[in-house]
Short mmCIF file of C-alpha atoms in Angstrom, two decimals:
data_model
loop_
_atom_site.label_atom_id
_atom_site.label_comp_id
_atom_site.label_asym_id
_atom_site.label_seq_id
_atom_site.Cartn_x
_atom_site.Cartn_y
_atom_site.Cartn_z
CA GLY A 1 111.82 101.56 126.54
CA ASN A 2 108.53 101.69 124.70
CA SER A 3 107.02 98.38 123.65
CA VAL A 4 103.81 96.69 122.52
CA THR A 5 102.69 93.17 123.39
CA GLN A 6 99.92 91.34 121.54
CA MET A 7 98.23 88.06 122.24
CA GLU A 8 99.71 85.07 120.52
CA GLY A 9 98.03 83.79 117.40
CA PRO A 10 96.74 82.35 115.28
CA VAL A 11 93.16 83.06 116.26
CA THR A 12 90.61 80.89 114.45
CA LEU A 13 86.95 81.82 114.59
CA SER A 14 83.76 80.90 112.84
CA GLU A 15 81.94 83.55 110.85
CA GLU A 16 79.76 85.85 113.03
CA ALA A 17 81.76 85.06 116.18
CA PHE A 18 82.92 87.79 118.56
CA LEU A 19 86.55 88.84 118.24
CA THR A 20 88.96 90.17 120.85
CA ILE A 21 92.68 90.61 120.21
CA ASN A 22 94.52 91.79 123.30
CA CYS A 23 97.16 94.51 123.16
CA THR A 24 99.07 96.07 126.04
CA TYR A 25 101.80 98.67 125.89
CA THR A 26 104.64 100.18 127.86
CA ALA A 27 105.44 103.80 127.20
CA THR A 28 106.60 106.97 128.84
CA GLY A 29 104.45 110.01 128.32
CA TYR A 30 101.26 109.92 126.31
CA PRO A 31 101.50 107.73 123.22
CA SER A 32 99.01 107.50 120.40
CA LEU A 33 97.75 103.98 119.74
CA PHE A 34 96.92 102.25 116.47
CA TRP A 35 95.70 99.04 114.94
CA TYR A 36 97.06 98.22 111.50
CA VAL A 37 95.85 95.33 109.34
CA GLN A 38 97.63 93.38 106.63
CA TYR A 39 95.35 91.44 104.30
CA PRO A 40 96.88 88.58 102.32
CA GLY A 41 99.06 89.92 99.52
CA GLU A 42 98.55 93.55 100.52
CA GLY A 43 100.47 96.22 102.41
CA LEU A 44 99.82 97.42 105.95
CA GLN A 45 96.75 99.63 106.31
CA LEU A 46 95.64 101.75 109.23
CA LEU A 47 92.48 100.25 110.72
CA LEU A 48 91.83 102.63 113.60
CA LYS A 49 93.55 104.94 116.04
CA ALA A 50 93.16 106.71 119.39
CA THR A 51 95.28 109.64 120.44
CA LYS A 52 94.41 110.11 124.11
CA ALA A 53 93.13 108.20 127.12
CA ASP A 54 89.50 107.01 126.95
CA ASP A 55 89.30 107.70 123.20
CA LYS A 56 87.59 104.96 121.20
CA GLY A 57 88.79 104.30 117.68
CA SER A 58 86.41 102.57 115.29
CA ASN A 59 86.30 101.49 111.66
CA LYS A 60 84.65 98.73 109.62
CA GLY A 61 82.89 97.38 112.72
CA PHE A 62 86.14 97.15 114.71
CA GLU A 63 86.62 99.11 117.92
CA ALA A 64 89.38 99.70 120.44
CA THR A 65 89.44 101.91 123.55
CA TYR A 66 92.58 103.58 124.87
CA ARG A 67 92.76 102.48 128.53
CA LYS A 68 95.54 104.33 130.33
CA GLU A 69 94.85 102.68 133.69
CA THR A 70 95.43 99.20 132.26
CA THR A 71 97.82 100.32 129.47
CA SER A 72 95.67 98.43 126.98
CA PHE A 73 94.14 98.89 123.54
CA HIS A 74 92.25 95.68 122.83
CA LEU A 75 90.68 95.21 119.39
CA GLU A 76 87.08 93.98 119.25
CA LYS A 77 84.48 93.18 116.63
CA GLY A 78 81.03 91.89 117.34
CA SER A 79 80.61 89.65 114.28
CA VAL A 80 83.59 88.69 112.13
CA GLN A 81 83.43 87.82 108.45
CA VAL A 82 85.63 85.60 106.32
CA SER A 83 86.96 88.79 104.70
CA ASP A 84 88.39 89.89 108.08
CA SER A 85 91.02 87.14 107.83
CA ALA A 86 94.33 88.99 108.04
CA VAL A 87 97.25 89.80 110.31
CA TYR A 88 96.50 92.55 112.87
CA PHE A 89 99.24 94.72 114.39
CA CYS A 90 98.92 96.93 117.44
CA ALA A 91 101.28 99.91 117.43
CA LEU A 92 102.14 103.04 119.32
CA SER A 93 103.66 106.35 118.39
CA ASP A 94 105.63 107.58 121.32
CA GLY A 95 104.91 111.26 120.95
CA SER A 96 108.44 112.14 119.94
CA ASN A 97 108.90 114.56 117.08
CA THR A 98 109.40 111.75 114.56
CA GLY A 99 106.07 109.93 114.51
CA LYS A 100 107.83 106.58 114.27
CA LEU A 101 105.74 103.55 115.12
CA ILE A 102 106.54 100.71 117.50
CA PHE A 103 104.66 97.54 116.55
CA GLY A 104 103.61 94.41 118.34
CA GLN A 105 104.46 91.07 116.79
CA GLY A 106 101.10 90.70 115.01
CA THR A 107 98.16 88.35 115.47
CA THR A 108 96.89 86.21 112.62
CA LEU A 109 93.12 85.92 112.41
CA GLN A 110 91.50 83.19 110.36
CA VAL A 111 87.73 83.25 109.99
CA LYS A 112 86.07 80.10 108.69
CA PRO A 113 82.67 80.06 106.96
CA GLY B 1 95.67 108.18 93.51
CA ALA B 2 98.97 106.32 93.50
CA GLY B 3 100.10 104.84 96.76
CA VAL B 4 103.58 104.17 98.05
CA SER B 5 105.53 102.00 95.65
CA GLN B 6 108.66 99.97 96.31
CA THR B 7 111.06 98.33 93.91
CA PRO B 8 112.06 95.63 93.47
CA SER B 9 109.31 93.54 95.04
CA ASN B 10 111.78 90.70 95.53
CA LYS B 11 115.55 90.71 95.67
CA VAL B 12 117.81 87.71 96.05
CA THR B 13 121.48 88.41 96.59
CA GLU B 14 124.56 86.59 97.72
CA LYS B 15 126.20 87.18 101.07
CA GLY B 16 128.65 90.05 100.88
CA LYS B 17 126.96 91.85 97.98
CA TYR B 18 125.61 95.41 97.93
CA VAL B 19 121.89 96.10 97.43
CA GLU B 20 119.71 99.15 96.93
CA LEU B 21 116.01 99.24 97.70
CA ARG B 22 113.85 102.04 96.34
CA CYS B 23 110.78 103.77 97.75
CA ASP B 24 108.48 106.17 95.90
CA PRO B 25 106.28 107.90 98.48
CA ILE B 26 102.89 109.46 97.88
CA SER B 27 103.34 112.76 96.10
CA GLY B 28 103.57 115.68 98.51
CA HIS B 29 104.26 113.59 101.59
CA THR B 30 107.15 115.15 103.49
CA ALA B 31 107.70 112.39 106.03
CA LEU B 32 109.17 109.05 104.95
CA TYR B 33 109.94 106.00 107.08
CA TRP B 34 111.77 102.73 106.55
CA TYR B 35 110.93 99.65 108.60
CA ARG B 36 112.19 96.07 108.54
CA GLN B 37 109.89 93.12 109.14
CA SER B 38 111.33 89.71 109.92
CA LEU B 39 109.22 86.59 109.53
CA GLY B 40 106.52 86.36 112.19
CA GLN B 41 107.39 89.74 113.69
CA GLY B 42 106.03 93.24 113.54
CA PRO B 43 107.82 95.94 111.57
CA GLU B 44 110.83 97.53 113.28
CA PHE B 45 111.72 101.17 112.70
CA LEU B 46 114.93 101.88 110.82
CA ILE B 47 115.05 105.53 109.76
CA TYR B 48 112.86 108.61 109.35
CA PHE B 49 113.22 111.45 106.85
CA GLN B 50 111.58 114.82 107.09
CA GLY B 51 112.15 116.33 103.68
CA THR B 52 115.67 115.56 102.52
CA GLY B 53 117.27 115.06 105.90
CA ALA B 54 117.43 111.94 108.04
CA ALA B 55 115.85 113.26 111.22
CA ASP B 56 116.12 109.97 113.12
CA ASP B 57 118.34 107.06 112.10
CA SER B 58 118.40 105.42 115.51
CA GLY B 59 116.91 102.17 114.16
CA LEU B 60 119.65 101.40 111.64
CA PRO B 61 121.27 98.23 112.99
CA ASN B 62 124.86 99.06 112.01
CA ASP B 63 126.95 101.11 109.62
CA ARG B 64 126.33 98.71 106.72
CA PHE B 65 122.90 100.31 106.40
CA PHE B 66 122.44 103.74 104.89
CA ALA B 67 119.53 105.63 103.35
CA VAL B 68 119.18 108.78 101.29
CA ARG B 69 116.41 111.02 100.07
CA PRO B 70 118.26 113.64 98.02
CA GLU B 71 115.31 115.56 96.59
CA GLY B 72 112.82 115.02 99.38
CA SER B 73 110.79 112.48 97.43
CA VAL B 74 112.23 109.11 96.38
CA SER B 75 114.34 107.33 98.98
CA THR B 76 116.89 104.57 98.61
CA LEU B 77 117.93 102.18 101.36
CA LYS B 78 121.44 100.87 100.79
CA ILE B 79 122.90 97.78 102.42
CA GLN B 80 126.60 97.00 102.08
CA ARG B 81 128.24 93.60 102.59
CA THR B 82 124.90 91.88 103.06
CA GLU B 83 124.58 89.12 105.63
CA ARG B 84 122.05 86.29 105.86
CA GLY B 85 120.56 87.99 108.91
CA ASP B 86 119.56 90.94 106.71
CA SER B 87 116.93 88.75 105.03
CA ALA B 88 113.55 90.35 105.75
CA VAL B 89 110.80 92.43 104.18
CA TYR B 90 111.77 96.08 104.01
CA LEU B 91 108.80 98.41 104.26
CA CYS B 92 108.56 102.05 103.33
CA ALA B 93 105.85 104.39 104.60
CA SER B 94 105.07 108.03 103.95
CA SER B 95 102.98 110.58 105.77
CA PRO B 96 101.81 114.10 104.95
CA GLN B 97 103.68 115.33 108.01
CA ARG B 98 105.31 113.76 111.01
CA ASP B 99 102.34 114.14 113.35
CA SER B 100 99.50 113.30 110.99
CA TYR B 101 99.12 109.96 112.82
CA GLU B 102 98.64 107.94 109.67
CA GLN B 103 101.46 106.34 107.74
CA TYR B 104 100.77 104.88 104.30
CA PHE B 105 102.76 101.73 103.71
CA GLY B 106 104.14 100.32 100.52
CA PRO B 107 103.97 96.60 99.64
CA GLY B 108 107.55 96.04 100.72
CA THR B 109 110.68 94.54 99.21
CA ARG B 110 111.44 90.97 100.22
CA LEU B 111 115.22 90.65 100.52
CA THR B 112 116.78 87.21 100.65
CA VAL B 113 120.50 86.88 101.27
CA THR B 114 121.87 83.46 100.33
#
């Protein structure tokens, strides 16, 4: 079945450090891929998305590239801020006619000043 | 504009009791989803509505769980004979249409079964 695997957290970085959170997926067909973020005390928000192979999603300085050959969608940011501290979820939509999302287990990011 | 709202924000109930969780989606959104998030895990799909009908209920764990959306707007998730294993955060999300790629999530209802 379809699944998403994220790197274990928590990830602790100093401000301005480079961030990578790994995400790999298993899916039949051609899924769309997403990163959602959950800031403390808030609901899940879409951070970025990519709907086909080689697409790059980007938002708020974060980027992720849909790599079909490695079934990956790693999240990167060149210089993190304290305000980026949150839980990040990688997800896929399997292309069925429902749009339901399959999530990874989440990675907690803590950025220290 | 108003986002997705869920009530109550917290619910504590005793094992064996019946509970109802409510979701108010964004106005005009035809697609509505329920997910369940256990501690330290990502959300897991429960059920999807397109309009008034449950188009996919494959994620409901057993027949104690049921959801309705009678007028194509507000949805209620109903859990009968609650068990301690039902304790989780229940999330609702809505979308303008099923393939719009973005789901807007509510803040969730934290259910604790004692």
